[in-house]
Amino acid sequence: MTTNADEPFITAVKPLVDAMGGELLPPDEAGADDVVLAWEGVDVVAVRLPQLADSLDHILAAMERKRGEPLADLDRKAKQEVVRILEARGAFSVRHGVETVAGALGVSRFTVYNYLNRDKES
């Protein structure tokens, strides 16, 4: 990116953009679907947001990094907690979300649905 990476505004928003799996771009390279962020009336940086399916993969990878182990290696209770967190973040509104999460957790789709239904019954 040709924008000064030391710009305080960019430094401030970068962790959020990284957490979403987005990409920072110079504002003049922004496409129609990109979000241009301005500070004090000046366009500073553009953010290219990921596609929803890519976001889910990014969220799953971040959860693995945070936990320090593959999600498939978690015990049942921890997997249920992961499903609760993902549901709160809208992961199951993404096409093939249940299948993607089931694969990451090393369980069947049926198991993910059971975890989701168990939460609703509580």
PDB file of C-alpha atoms in Angstrom:
ATOM      1  CA  MET A   1       0.000   0.000   0.000  1.00  0.00           C
ATOM      2  CA  THR A   2       1.415   3.375  -0.933  1.00  0.00           C
ATOM      3  CA  THR A   3      -0.248   5.150   2.000  1.00  0.00           C
ATOM      4  CA  ASN A   4       2.089   5.878   4.922  1.00  0.00           C
ATOM      5  CA  ALA A   5       1.798   2.781   7.101  1.00  0.00           C
ATOM      6  CA  ASP A   6       2.747   4.844  10.156  1.00  0.00           C
ATOM      7  CA  GLU A   7      -0.390   6.953   9.791  1.00  0.00           C
ATOM      8  CA  PRO A   8      -2.011   6.784  13.266  1.00  0.00           C
ATOM      9  CA  PHE A   9      -5.493   6.249  11.841  1.00  0.00           C
ATOM     10  CA  ILE A  10      -4.338   3.300   9.739  1.00  0.00           C
ATOM     11  CA  THR A  11      -2.459   1.872  12.707  1.00  0.00           C
ATOM     12  CA  ALA A  12      -5.649   2.162  14.760  1.00  0.00           C
ATOM     13  CA  VAL A  13      -7.950   0.414  12.262  1.00  0.00           C
ATOM     14  CA  LYS A  14      -5.527  -2.268  11.053  1.00  0.00           C
ATOM     15  CA  PRO A  15      -6.198  -4.767  13.897  1.00  0.00           C
ATOM     16  CA  LEU A  16      -9.928  -4.574  13.209  1.00  0.00           C
ATOM     17  CA  VAL A  17      -9.458  -5.031   9.469  1.00  0.00           C
ATOM     18  CA  ASP A  18      -7.088  -7.953  10.110  1.00  0.00           C
ATOM     19  CA  ALA A  19      -9.590  -9.565  12.489  1.00  0.00           C
ATOM     20  CA  MET A  20     -12.258  -9.388   9.786  1.00  0.00           C
ATOM     21  CA  GLY A  21      -9.917 -10.798   7.169  1.00  0.00           C
ATOM     22  CA  GLY A  22     -10.064  -7.541   5.201  1.00  0.00           C
ATOM     23  CA  GLU A  23      -7.384  -5.779   3.207  1.00  0.00           C
ATOM     24  CA  LEU A  24      -6.145  -2.186   3.416  1.00  0.00           C
ATOM     25  CA  LEU A  25      -5.746  -0.286   0.137  1.00  0.00           C
ATOM     26  CA  PRO A  26      -4.930   3.248  -0.926  1.00  0.00           C
ATOM     27  CA  PRO A  27      -8.217   5.158  -1.256  1.00  0.00           C
ATOM     28  CA  ASP A  28      -7.670   5.805  -4.972  1.00  0.00           C
ATOM     29  CA  GLU A  29      -7.628   2.024  -5.584  1.00  0.00           C
ATOM     30  CA  ALA A  30     -10.997   1.449  -3.917  1.00  0.00           C
ATOM     31  CA  GLY A  31     -13.582  -0.480  -5.886  1.00  0.00           C
ATOM     32  CA  ALA A  32     -17.332  -0.047  -5.748  1.00  0.00           C
ATOM     33  CA  ASP A  33     -17.697  -2.570  -2.911  1.00  0.00           C
ATOM     34  CA  ASP A  34     -14.788  -1.241  -0.831  1.00  0.00           C
ATOM     35  CA  VAL A  35     -15.237   1.075   2.148  1.00  0.00           C
ATOM     36  CA  VAL A  36     -13.227   4.295   2.088  1.00  0.00           C
ATOM     37  CA  LEU A  37     -12.367   5.613   5.540  1.00  0.00           C
ATOM     38  CA  ALA A  38     -11.838   9.332   5.966  1.00  0.00           C
ATOM     39  CA  TRP A  39     -10.281  11.269   8.830  1.00  0.00           C
ATOM     40  CA  GLU A  40     -10.934  14.965   9.247  1.00  0.00           C
ATOM     41  CA  GLY A  41     -12.392  15.162   5.756  1.00  0.00           C
ATOM     42  CA  VAL A  42      -9.493  13.413   4.006  1.00  0.00           C
ATOM     43  CA  ASP A  43      -9.757   9.911   2.515  1.00  0.00           C
ATOM     44  CA  VAL A  44      -7.040   7.969   4.327  1.00  0.00           C
ATOM     45  CA  VAL A  45      -7.488   4.309   3.481  1.00  0.00           C
ATOM     46  CA  ALA A  46      -9.877   1.914   1.777  1.00  0.00           C
ATOM     47  CA  VAL A  47     -10.933  -1.394   3.259  1.00  0.00           C
ATOM     48  CA  ARG A  48     -11.727  -4.366   1.063  1.00  0.00           C
ATOM     49  CA  LEU A  49     -13.967  -6.660   3.046  1.00  0.00           C
ATOM     50  CA  PRO A  50     -13.766 -10.408   2.470  1.00  0.00           C
ATOM     51  CA  GLN A  51     -16.578 -12.480   1.037  1.00  0.00           C
ATOM     52  CA  LEU A  52     -18.740 -14.015   3.777  1.00  0.00           C
ATOM     53  CA  ALA A  53     -17.474 -17.542   3.170  1.00  0.00           C
ATOM     54  CA  ASP A  54     -13.880 -16.307   3.418  1.00  0.00           C
ATOM     55  CA  SER A  55     -14.782 -14.520   6.651  1.00  0.00           C
ATOM     56  CA  LEU A  56     -15.962 -17.777   8.206  1.00  0.00           C
ATOM     57  CA  ASP A  57     -12.700 -19.504   7.304  1.00  0.00           C
ATOM     58  CA  HIS A  58     -10.815 -16.529   8.759  1.00  0.00           C
ATOM     59  CA  ILE A  59     -12.867 -16.651  11.981  1.00  0.00           C
ATOM     60  CA  LEU A  60     -12.237 -20.387  12.354  1.00  0.00           C
ATOM     61  CA  ALA A  61      -8.491 -19.929  11.820  1.00  0.00           C
ATOM     62  CA  ALA A  62      -8.429 -17.113  14.391  1.00  0.00           C
ATOM     63  CA  MET A  63     -10.263 -19.305  16.910  1.00  0.00           C
ATOM     64  CA  GLU A  64      -7.669 -22.036  16.400  1.00  0.00           C
ATOM     65  CA  ARG A  65      -4.824 -19.570  16.910  1.00  0.00           C
ATOM     66  CA  LYS A  66      -6.452 -18.198  20.049  1.00  0.00           C
ATOM     67  CA  ARG A  67      -7.004 -21.656  21.522  1.00  0.00           C
ATOM     68  CA  GLY A  68      -3.572 -22.872  20.454  1.00  0.00           C
ATOM     69  CA  GLU A  69      -4.802 -26.126  18.976  1.00  0.00           C
ATOM     70  CA  PRO A  70      -6.917 -27.380  16.086  1.00  0.00           C
ATOM     71  CA  LEU A  71     -10.633 -27.038  16.778  1.00  0.00           C
ATOM     72  CA  ALA A  72     -11.055 -30.720  15.924  1.00  0.00           C
ATOM     73  CA  ASP A  73      -8.880 -31.582  18.964  1.00  0.00           C
ATOM     74  CA  LEU A  74     -11.158 -29.782  21.431  1.00  0.00           C
ATOM     75  CA  ASP A  75     -13.340 -31.741  23.823  1.00  0.00           C
ATOM     76  CA  ARG A  76     -17.108 -31.854  23.345  1.00  0.00           C
ATOM     77  CA  LYS A  77     -17.869 -29.015  25.757  1.00  0.00           C
ATOM     78  CA  ALA A  78     -15.327 -26.723  24.082  1.00  0.00           C
ATOM     79  CA  LYS A  79     -16.752 -27.561  20.643  1.00  0.00           C
ATOM     80  CA  GLN A  80     -20.222 -26.659  21.889  1.00  0.00           C
ATOM     81  CA  GLU A  81     -18.837 -23.320  23.090  1.00  0.00           C
ATOM     82  CA  VAL A  82     -17.267 -22.712  19.673  1.00  0.00           C
ATOM     83  CA  VAL A  83     -20.640 -23.386  18.018  1.00  0.00           C
ATOM     84  CA  ARG A  84     -22.334 -20.911  20.408  1.00  0.00           C
ATOM     85  CA  ILE A  85     -19.761 -18.235  19.596  1.00  0.00           C
ATOM     86  CA  LEU A  86     -20.067 -18.860  15.870  1.00  0.00           C
ATOM     87  CA  GLU A  87     -23.843 -18.763  16.001  1.00  0.00           C
ATOM     88  CA  ALA A  88     -23.698 -15.394  17.783  1.00  0.00           C
ATOM     89  CA  ARG A  89     -21.401 -14.131  15.029  1.00  0.00           C
ATOM     90  CA  GLY A  90     -23.775 -15.264  12.274  1.00  0.00           C
ATOM     91  CA  ALA A  91     -21.642 -18.110  10.970  1.00  0.00           C
ATOM     92  CA  PHE A  92     -24.635 -20.265  10.163  1.00  0.00           C
ATOM     93  CA  SER A  93     -26.255 -17.673   7.924  1.00  0.00           C
ATOM     94  CA  VAL A  94     -23.411 -18.230   5.435  1.00  0.00           C
ATOM     95  CA  ARG A  95     -24.085 -20.764   2.729  1.00  0.00           C
ATOM     96  CA  HIS A  96     -22.528 -24.090   3.758  1.00  0.00           C
ATOM     97  CA  GLY A  97     -21.743 -22.615   7.187  1.00  0.00           C
ATOM     98  CA  VAL A  98     -22.794 -25.746   9.061  1.00  0.00           C
ATOM     99  CA  GLU A  99     -20.690 -27.942   6.765  1.00  0.00           C
ATOM    100  CA  THR A 100     -17.664 -25.641   7.083  1.00  0.00           C
ATOM    101  CA  VAL A 101     -17.900 -25.561  10.874  1.00  0.00           C
ATOM    102  CA  ALA A 102     -18.492 -29.309  11.091  1.00  0.00           C
ATOM    103  CA  GLY A 103     -15.353 -29.905   9.031  1.00  0.00           C
ATOM    104  CA  ALA A 104     -13.278 -27.590  11.219  1.00  0.00           C
ATOM    105  CA  LEU A 105     -14.563 -29.260  14.400  1.00  0.00           C
ATOM    106  CA  GLY A 106     -14.135 -32.778  13.024  1.00  0.00           C
ATOM    107  CA  VAL A 107     -17.794 -33.624  13.642  1.00  0.00           C
ATOM    108  CA  SER A 108     -20.808 -34.313  11.470  1.00  0.00           C
ATOM    109  CA  ARG A 109     -23.352 -31.712  10.358  1.00  0.00           C
ATOM    110  CA  PHE A 110     -25.858 -33.579  12.508  1.00  0.00           C
ATOM    111  CA  THR A 111     -23.654 -32.977  15.572  1.00  0.00           C
ATOM    112  CA  VAL A 112     -23.441 -29.242  14.824  1.00  0.00           C
ATOM    113  CA  TYR A 113     -27.247 -29.112  14.500  1.00  0.00           C
ATOM    114  CA  ASN A 114     -27.522 -30.963  17.822  1.00  0.00           C
ATOM    115  CA  TYR A 115     -25.234 -28.388  19.473  1.00  0.00           C
ATOM    116  CA  LEU A 116     -27.361 -25.572  18.027  1.00  0.00           C
ATOM    117  CA  ASN A 117     -30.632 -27.184  19.127  1.00  0.00           C
ATOM    118  CA  ARG A 118     -29.266 -27.957  22.578  1.00  0.00           C
ATOM    119  CA  ASP A 119     -28.601 -24.256  23.110  1.00  0.00           C
ATOM    120  CA  LYS A 120     -32.132 -23.344  22.066  1.00  0.00           C
ATOM    121  CA  GLU A 121     -33.625 -25.864  24.518  1.00  0.00           C
ATOM    122  CA  SER A 122     -31.617 -24.472  27.459  1.00  0.00           C
TER     123      SER A 122
END
